[in-house]
Short mmCIF file of C-alpha atoms in Angstrom, two decimals:
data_model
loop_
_atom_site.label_atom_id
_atom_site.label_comp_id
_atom_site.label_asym_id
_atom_site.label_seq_id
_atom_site.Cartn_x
_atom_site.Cartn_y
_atom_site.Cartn_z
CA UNK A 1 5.25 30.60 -11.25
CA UNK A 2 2.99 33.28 -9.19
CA UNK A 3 5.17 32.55 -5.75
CA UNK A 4 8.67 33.11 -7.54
CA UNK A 5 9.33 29.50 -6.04
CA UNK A 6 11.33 28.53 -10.02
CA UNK A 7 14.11 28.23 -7.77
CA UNK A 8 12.65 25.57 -5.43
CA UNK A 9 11.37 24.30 -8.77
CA UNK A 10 14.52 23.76 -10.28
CA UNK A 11 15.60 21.80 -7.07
CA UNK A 12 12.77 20.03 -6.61
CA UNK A 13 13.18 18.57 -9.83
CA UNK A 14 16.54 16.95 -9.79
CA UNK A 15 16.14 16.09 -6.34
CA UNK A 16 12.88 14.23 -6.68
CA UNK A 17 14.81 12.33 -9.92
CA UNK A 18 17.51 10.95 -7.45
CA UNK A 19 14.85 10.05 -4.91
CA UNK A 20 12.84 8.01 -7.33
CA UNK A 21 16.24 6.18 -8.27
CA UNK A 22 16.72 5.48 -4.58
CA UNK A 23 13.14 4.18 -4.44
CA UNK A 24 13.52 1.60 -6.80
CA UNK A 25 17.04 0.55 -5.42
CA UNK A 26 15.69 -0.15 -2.45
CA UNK A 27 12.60 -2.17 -4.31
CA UNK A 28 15.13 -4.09 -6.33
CA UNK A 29 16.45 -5.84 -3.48
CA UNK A 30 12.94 -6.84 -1.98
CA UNK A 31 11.83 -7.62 -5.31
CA UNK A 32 14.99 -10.14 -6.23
CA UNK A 33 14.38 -11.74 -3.01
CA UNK A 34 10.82 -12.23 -3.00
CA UNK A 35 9.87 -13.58 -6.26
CA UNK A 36 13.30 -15.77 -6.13
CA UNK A 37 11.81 -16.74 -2.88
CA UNK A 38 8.01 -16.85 -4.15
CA UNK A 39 8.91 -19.53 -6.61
CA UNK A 40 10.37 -21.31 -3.98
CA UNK A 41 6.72 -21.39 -2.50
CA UNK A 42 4.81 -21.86 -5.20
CA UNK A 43 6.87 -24.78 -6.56
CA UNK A 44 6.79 -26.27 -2.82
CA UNK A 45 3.26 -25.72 -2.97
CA UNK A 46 3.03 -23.99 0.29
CA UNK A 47 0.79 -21.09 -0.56
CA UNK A 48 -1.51 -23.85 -2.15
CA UNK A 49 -2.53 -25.07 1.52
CA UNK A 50 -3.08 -21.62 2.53
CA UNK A 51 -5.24 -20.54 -0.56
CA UNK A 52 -7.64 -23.23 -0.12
CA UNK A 53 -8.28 -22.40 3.01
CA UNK A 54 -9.21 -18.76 1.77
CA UNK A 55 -10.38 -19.52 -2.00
CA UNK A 56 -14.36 -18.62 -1.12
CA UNK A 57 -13.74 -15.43 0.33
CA UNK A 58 -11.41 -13.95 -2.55
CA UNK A 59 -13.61 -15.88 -5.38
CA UNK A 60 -16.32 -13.98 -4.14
CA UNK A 61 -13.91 -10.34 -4.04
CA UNK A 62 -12.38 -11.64 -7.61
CA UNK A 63 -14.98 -13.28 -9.52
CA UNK A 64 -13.50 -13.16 -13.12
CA UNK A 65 -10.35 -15.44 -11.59
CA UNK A 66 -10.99 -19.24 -12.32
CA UNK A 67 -10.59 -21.59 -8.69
CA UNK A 68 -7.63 -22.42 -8.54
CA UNK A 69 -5.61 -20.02 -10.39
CA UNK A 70 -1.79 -19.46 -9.29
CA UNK A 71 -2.91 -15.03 -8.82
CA UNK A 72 -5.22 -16.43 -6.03
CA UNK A 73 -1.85 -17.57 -4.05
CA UNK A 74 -0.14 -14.10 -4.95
CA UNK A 75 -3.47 -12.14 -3.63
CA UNK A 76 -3.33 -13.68 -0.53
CA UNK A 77 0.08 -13.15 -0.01
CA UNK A 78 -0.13 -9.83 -0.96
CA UNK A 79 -3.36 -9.42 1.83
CA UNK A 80 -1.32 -11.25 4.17
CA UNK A 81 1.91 -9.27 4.39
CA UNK A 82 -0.25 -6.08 4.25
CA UNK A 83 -2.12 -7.20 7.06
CA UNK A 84 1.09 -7.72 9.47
CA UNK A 85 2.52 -4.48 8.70
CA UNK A 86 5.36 -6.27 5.92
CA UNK A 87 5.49 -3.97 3.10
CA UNK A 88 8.22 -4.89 1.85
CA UNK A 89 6.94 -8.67 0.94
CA UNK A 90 3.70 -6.78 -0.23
CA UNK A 91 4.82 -4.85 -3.08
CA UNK A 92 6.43 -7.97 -4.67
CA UNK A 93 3.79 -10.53 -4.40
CA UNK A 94 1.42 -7.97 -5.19
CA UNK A 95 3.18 -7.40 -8.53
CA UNK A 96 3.49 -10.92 -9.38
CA UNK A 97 -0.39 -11.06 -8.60
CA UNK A 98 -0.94 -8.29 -10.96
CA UNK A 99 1.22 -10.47 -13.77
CA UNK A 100 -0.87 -13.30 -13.00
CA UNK A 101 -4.14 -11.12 -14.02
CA UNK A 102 -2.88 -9.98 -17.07
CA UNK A 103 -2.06 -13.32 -18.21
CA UNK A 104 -5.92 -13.93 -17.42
CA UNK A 105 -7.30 -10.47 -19.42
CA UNK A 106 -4.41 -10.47 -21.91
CA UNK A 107 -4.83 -7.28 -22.45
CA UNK A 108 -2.90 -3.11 -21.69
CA UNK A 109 -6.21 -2.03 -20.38
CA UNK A 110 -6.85 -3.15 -16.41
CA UNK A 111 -9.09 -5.57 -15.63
CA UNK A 112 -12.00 -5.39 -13.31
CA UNK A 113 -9.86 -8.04 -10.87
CA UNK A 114 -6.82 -5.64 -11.11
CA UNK A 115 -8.81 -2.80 -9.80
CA UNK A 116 -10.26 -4.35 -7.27
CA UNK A 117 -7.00 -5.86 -5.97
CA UNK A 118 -5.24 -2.05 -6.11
CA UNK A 119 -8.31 -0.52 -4.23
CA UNK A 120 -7.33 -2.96 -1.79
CA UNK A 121 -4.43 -2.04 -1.34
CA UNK A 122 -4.87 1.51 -1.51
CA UNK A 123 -7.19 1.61 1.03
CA UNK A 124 -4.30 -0.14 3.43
CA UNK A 125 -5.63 -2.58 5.16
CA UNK A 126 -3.50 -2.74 8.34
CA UNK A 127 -3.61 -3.88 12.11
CA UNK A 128 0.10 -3.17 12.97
CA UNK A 129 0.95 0.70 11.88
CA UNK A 130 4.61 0.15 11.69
CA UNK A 131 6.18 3.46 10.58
CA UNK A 132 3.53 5.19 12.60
CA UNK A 133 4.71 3.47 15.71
CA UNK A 134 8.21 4.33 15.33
CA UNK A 135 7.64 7.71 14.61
CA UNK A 136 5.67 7.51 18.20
CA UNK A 137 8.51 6.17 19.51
CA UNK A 138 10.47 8.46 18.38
CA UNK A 139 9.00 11.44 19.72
CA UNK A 140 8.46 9.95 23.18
CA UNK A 141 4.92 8.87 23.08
CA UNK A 142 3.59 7.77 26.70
CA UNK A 143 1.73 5.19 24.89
CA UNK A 144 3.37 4.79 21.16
CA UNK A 145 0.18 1.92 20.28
CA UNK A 146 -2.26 3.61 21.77
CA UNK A 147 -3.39 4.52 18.04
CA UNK A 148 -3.64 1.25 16.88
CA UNK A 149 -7.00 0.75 17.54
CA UNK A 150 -8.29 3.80 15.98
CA UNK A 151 -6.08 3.07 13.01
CA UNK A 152 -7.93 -0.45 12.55
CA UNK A 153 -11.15 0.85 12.65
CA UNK A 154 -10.14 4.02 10.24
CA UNK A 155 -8.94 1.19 7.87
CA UNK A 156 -11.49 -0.77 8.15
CA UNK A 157 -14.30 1.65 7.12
CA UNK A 158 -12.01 2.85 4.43
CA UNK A 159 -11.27 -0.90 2.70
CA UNK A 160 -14.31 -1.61 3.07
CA UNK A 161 -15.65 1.81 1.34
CA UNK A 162 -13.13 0.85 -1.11
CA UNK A 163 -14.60 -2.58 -2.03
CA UNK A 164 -17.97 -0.81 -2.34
CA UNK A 165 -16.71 2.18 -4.69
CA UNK A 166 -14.79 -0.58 -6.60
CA UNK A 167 -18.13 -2.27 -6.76
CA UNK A 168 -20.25 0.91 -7.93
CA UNK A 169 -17.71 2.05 -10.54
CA UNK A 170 -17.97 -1.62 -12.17
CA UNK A 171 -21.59 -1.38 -12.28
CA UNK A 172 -21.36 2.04 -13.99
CA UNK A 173 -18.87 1.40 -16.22
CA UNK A 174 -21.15 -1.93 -17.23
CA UNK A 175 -24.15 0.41 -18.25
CA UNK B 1 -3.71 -8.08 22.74
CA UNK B 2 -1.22 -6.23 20.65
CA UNK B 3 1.45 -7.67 21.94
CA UNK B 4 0.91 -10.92 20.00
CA UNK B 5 -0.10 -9.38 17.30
CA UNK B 6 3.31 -7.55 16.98
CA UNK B 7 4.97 -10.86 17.90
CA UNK B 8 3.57 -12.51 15.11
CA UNK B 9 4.38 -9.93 12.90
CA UNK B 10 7.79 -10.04 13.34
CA UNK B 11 7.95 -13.88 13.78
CA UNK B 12 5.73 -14.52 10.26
CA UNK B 13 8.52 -14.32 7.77
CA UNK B 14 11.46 -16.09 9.25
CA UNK B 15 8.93 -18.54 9.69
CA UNK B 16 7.56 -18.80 6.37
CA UNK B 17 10.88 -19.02 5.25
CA UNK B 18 11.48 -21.82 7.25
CA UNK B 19 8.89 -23.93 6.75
CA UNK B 20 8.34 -22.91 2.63
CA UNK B 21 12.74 -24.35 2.75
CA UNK B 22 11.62 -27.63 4.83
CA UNK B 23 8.94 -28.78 2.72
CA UNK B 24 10.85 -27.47 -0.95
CA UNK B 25 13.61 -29.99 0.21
CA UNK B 26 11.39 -32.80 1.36
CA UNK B 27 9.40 -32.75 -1.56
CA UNK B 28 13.02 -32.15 -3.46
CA UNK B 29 12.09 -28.96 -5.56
CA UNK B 30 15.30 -27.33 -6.67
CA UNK B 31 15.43 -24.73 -4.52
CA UNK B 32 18.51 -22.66 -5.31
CA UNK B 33 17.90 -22.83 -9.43
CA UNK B 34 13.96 -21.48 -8.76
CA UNK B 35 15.17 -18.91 -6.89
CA UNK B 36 17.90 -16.98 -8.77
CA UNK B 37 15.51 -17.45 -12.14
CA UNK B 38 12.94 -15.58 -9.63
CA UNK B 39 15.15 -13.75 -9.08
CA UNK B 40 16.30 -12.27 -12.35
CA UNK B 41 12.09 -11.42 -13.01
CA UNK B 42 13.21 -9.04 -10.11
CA UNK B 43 15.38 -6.80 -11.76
CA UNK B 44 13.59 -6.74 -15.29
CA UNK B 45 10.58 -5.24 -13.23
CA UNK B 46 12.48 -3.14 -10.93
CA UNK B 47 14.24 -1.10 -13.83
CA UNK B 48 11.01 -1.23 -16.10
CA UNK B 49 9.39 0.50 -13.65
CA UNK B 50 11.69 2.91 -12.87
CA UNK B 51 10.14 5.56 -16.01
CA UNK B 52 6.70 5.20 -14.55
CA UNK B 53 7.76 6.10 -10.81
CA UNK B 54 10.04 8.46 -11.92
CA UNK B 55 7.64 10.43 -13.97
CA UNK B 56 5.26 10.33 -11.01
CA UNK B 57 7.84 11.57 -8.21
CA UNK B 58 9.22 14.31 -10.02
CA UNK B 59 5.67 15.35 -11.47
CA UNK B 60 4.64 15.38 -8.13
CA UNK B 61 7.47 17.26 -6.90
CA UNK B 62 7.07 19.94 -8.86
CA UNK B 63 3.40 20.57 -7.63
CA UNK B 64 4.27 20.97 -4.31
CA UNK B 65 7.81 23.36 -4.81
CA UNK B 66 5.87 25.31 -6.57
CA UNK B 67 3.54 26.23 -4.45
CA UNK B 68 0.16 24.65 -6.41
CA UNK B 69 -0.56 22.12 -3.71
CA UNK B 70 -0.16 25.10 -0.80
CA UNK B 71 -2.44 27.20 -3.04
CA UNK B 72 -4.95 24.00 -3.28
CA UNK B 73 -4.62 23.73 0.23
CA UNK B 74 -5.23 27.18 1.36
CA UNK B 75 -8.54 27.48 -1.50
CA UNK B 76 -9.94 24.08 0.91
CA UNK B 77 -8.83 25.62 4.41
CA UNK B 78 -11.69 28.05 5.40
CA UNK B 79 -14.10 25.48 4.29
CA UNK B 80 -13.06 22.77 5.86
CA UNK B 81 -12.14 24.92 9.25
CA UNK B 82 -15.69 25.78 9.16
CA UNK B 83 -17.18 22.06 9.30
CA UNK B 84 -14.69 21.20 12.44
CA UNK B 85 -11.44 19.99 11.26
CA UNK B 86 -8.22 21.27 13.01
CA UNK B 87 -6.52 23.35 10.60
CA UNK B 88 -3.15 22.17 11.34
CA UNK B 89 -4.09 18.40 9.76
CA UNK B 90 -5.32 19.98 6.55
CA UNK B 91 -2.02 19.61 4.64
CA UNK B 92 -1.90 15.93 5.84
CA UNK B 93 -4.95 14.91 4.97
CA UNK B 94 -4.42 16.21 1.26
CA UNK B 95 -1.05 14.66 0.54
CA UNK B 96 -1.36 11.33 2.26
CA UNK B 97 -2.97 9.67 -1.06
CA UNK B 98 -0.64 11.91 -3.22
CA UNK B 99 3.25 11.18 -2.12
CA UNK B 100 3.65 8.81 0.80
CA UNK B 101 7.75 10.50 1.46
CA UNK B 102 5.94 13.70 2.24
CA UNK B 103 3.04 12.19 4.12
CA UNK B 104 5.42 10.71 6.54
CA UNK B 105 7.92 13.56 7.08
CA UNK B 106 4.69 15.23 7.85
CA UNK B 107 3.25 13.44 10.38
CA UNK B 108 6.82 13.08 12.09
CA UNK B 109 6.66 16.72 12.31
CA UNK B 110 3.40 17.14 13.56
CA UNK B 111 4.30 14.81 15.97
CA UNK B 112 7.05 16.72 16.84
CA UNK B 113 5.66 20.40 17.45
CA UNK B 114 2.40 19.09 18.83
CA UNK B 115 3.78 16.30 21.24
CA UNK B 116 2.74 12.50 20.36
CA UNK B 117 0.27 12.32 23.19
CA UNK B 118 -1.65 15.60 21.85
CA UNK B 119 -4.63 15.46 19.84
CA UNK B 120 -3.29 16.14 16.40
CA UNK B 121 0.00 14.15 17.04
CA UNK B 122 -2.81 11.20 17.34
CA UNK B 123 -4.74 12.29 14.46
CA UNK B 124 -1.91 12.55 12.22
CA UNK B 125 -0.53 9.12 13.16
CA UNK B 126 -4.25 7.85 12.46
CA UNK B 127 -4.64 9.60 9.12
CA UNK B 128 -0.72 8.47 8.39
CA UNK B 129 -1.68 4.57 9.43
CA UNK B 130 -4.99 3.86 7.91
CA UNK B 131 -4.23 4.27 4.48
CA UNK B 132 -1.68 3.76 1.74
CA UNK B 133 -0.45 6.20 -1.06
CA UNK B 134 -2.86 6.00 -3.92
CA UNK B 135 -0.72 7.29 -6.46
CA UNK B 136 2.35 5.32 -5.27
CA UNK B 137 0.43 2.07 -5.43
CA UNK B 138 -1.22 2.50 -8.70
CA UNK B 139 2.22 3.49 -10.16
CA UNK B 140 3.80 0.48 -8.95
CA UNK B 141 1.44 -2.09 -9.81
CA UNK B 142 0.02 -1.07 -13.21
CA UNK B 143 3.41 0.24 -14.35
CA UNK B 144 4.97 -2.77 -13.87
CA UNK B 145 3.15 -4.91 -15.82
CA UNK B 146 2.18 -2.39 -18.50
CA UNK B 147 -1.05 -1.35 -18.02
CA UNK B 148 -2.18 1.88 -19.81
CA UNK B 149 -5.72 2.47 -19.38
CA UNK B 150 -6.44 2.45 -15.60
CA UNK B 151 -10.26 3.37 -16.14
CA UNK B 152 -12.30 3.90 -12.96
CA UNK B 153 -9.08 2.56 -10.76
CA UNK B 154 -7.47 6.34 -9.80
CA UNK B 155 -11.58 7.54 -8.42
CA UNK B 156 -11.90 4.41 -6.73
CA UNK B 157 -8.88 4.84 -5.21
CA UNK B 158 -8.55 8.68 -4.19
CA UNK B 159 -12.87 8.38 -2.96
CA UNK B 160 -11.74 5.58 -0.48
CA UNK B 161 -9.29 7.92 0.76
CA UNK B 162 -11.67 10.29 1.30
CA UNK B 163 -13.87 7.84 3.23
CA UNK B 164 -10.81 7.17 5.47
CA UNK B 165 -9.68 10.62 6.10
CA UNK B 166 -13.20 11.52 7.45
CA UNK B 167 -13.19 8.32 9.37
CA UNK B 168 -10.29 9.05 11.13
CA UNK B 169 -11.32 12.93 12.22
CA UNK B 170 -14.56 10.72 13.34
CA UNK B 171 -12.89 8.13 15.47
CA UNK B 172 -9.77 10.00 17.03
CA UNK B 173 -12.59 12.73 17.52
CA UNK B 174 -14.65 10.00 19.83
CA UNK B 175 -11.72 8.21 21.70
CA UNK B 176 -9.34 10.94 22.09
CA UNK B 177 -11.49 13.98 21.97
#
């Protein structure tokens, strides 16, 4: 409006529409495969091993989910694939983990569990960098992983300031 | 160390897929059936979603063709130039929560004028690795299973990307500077 960018405006606009169509495209495919494939799991009872193992710690994180519950098994998942750099198999089980607490609150309004999951992964808790690696590659880096150890630590701090904001904004919004 | 890391990275899902296929057969669940009716929950997401993302993208584009995330940017500059931080990371550091296409095609071209081995090729890639896009996740996730009111979820979010942004000047400033 003041830069006499209504041109670039215009652009923007219908460009930005066609990328947000490509987006989802290219989610549809992960998302048909991974909750086909997630009820694989679940029904073979895989992820049921797994979540014992890790129930405490994400009781603890999630207190308002019952022991047990099928959106511990998507959480972990989700925590999982985040870890390893797969965010592809992220999205989707984080989605389905997100269904799973609704079911719980029943309600359009989020639930303290739902925040908490999303400022985990907001914060982007990571040790392999993927995208950031290629790019290194890319540009002919002498050493393209020699940023994954400041990367960890950055991440670190910042899920963990997450879990702590989540944690003060819950005790706010209590009083 | 990160060698094996990286290996099992890559060697995770082809092995989860594996061994999730050997037990569903030996404990007889109906594999095939389960997974085109998971399937189909796929698709009804993907397109319900689609309005929310949308909305978001374009909104988004906007601010930045025209100019109001430059003008943002160039209000925080001298202040933040002032405490210490390289001025070339500045736009970075403010759209990396915000849209995670821009973030990226960023730090490729930061990595591209300023060589990956420089300082700010390392701080970008730091900054670009040690976070996720805010916006993009709380799209995704509350949009698509219909949440409206987000409450506290959008400050939590954006103040932990704060937290990392400084983090990263801090380390990268330690081990690299």
């Amino acid at each position: 409006m003041f830069n006499g960018t209504m041109e670039e405006v215009n652009q923007a606009l219908f460009e930005s529409a066609n990328e947000a169509v490509t987006i989802t495209i290219g989610l549809v495919s992960m998302l048909i495969f991974w909750l086909g494939f997630m009820k694989i799991a679940v029904e073979a009872g895989i992820l049921r091993i797994f979540s014992k193992l890790f129930e405490p710690i994400i009781i603890k994180l999630f207190p308002e989910i019952p022991k047990g519950h099928l959106a511990i098994q998507y959480i972990l998942s989700n925590i999982t694939a985040n870890i390893f750099g797969l965010g592809n198999a992220a999205t989707p089980m984080g989605i389905k983990a997100m269904e799973e607490m609704k079911q719980l609150s029943g309600s359009t309004t989020a639930s303290r569990s739902m925040i908490t999951f999303l400022a985990l992964n907001t914060s982007g808790l990571t040790i392999v960098p993927t995208t950031v690696i290629a790019i290194r590659i890319q540009y002919n880096a002498v050493s393209p992983t020699e940023i994954v150890g400041t990367t960890i630590i950055a991440t670190c701090i910042s899920t963990l300031a997450a879990i702590l904001l989540d944690r003060i904004f819950y005790m706010r919004s209590k009083m | 160390m990160y060698y094996y890391i990286t290996l099992i990275s890559t060697w995770m899902i082809p092995m989860f897929i594996l061994v999730t296929l050997l037990l569903a057969s030996w404990r007889k669940v109906p594999t095939y059936e389960l997974f085109v009716e998971g399937g189909k929950e796929g698709i009804n997401i993907a397109l319900s979603l689609l309005p929310f993302l949308l909305g978001m993208i374009v909104s988004i584009a906007i601010l930045r063709s025209s100019g109001a995330i430059d003008a943002f940017v160039s209000l925080l500059n001298p202040i933040l130039v002032k405490i210490g931080v390289p001025s070339e990371i500045i736009p970075l550091a403010i759209i990396r929560p915000i849209s995670g296409t821009a973030a990226l095609a960023m730090t490729a071209e930061l990595t591209q004028t300023f060589g990956a081995d420089s300082y700010i090729g390392r701080l970008a890639a730091t900054m670009q690795g040690s976070t996720d896009t805010t916006l993009y996740i709380l799209t995704v996730y509350f949009g698509a299973v219909g949440i409206k009111n987000m409450r506290y979820a959008l400050k939590v979010g954006l103040l932990a990307d704060l937290v990392s942004i400084i983090s990263a000047l801090l380390i990268v400033y330690i081990v690299f500077g």
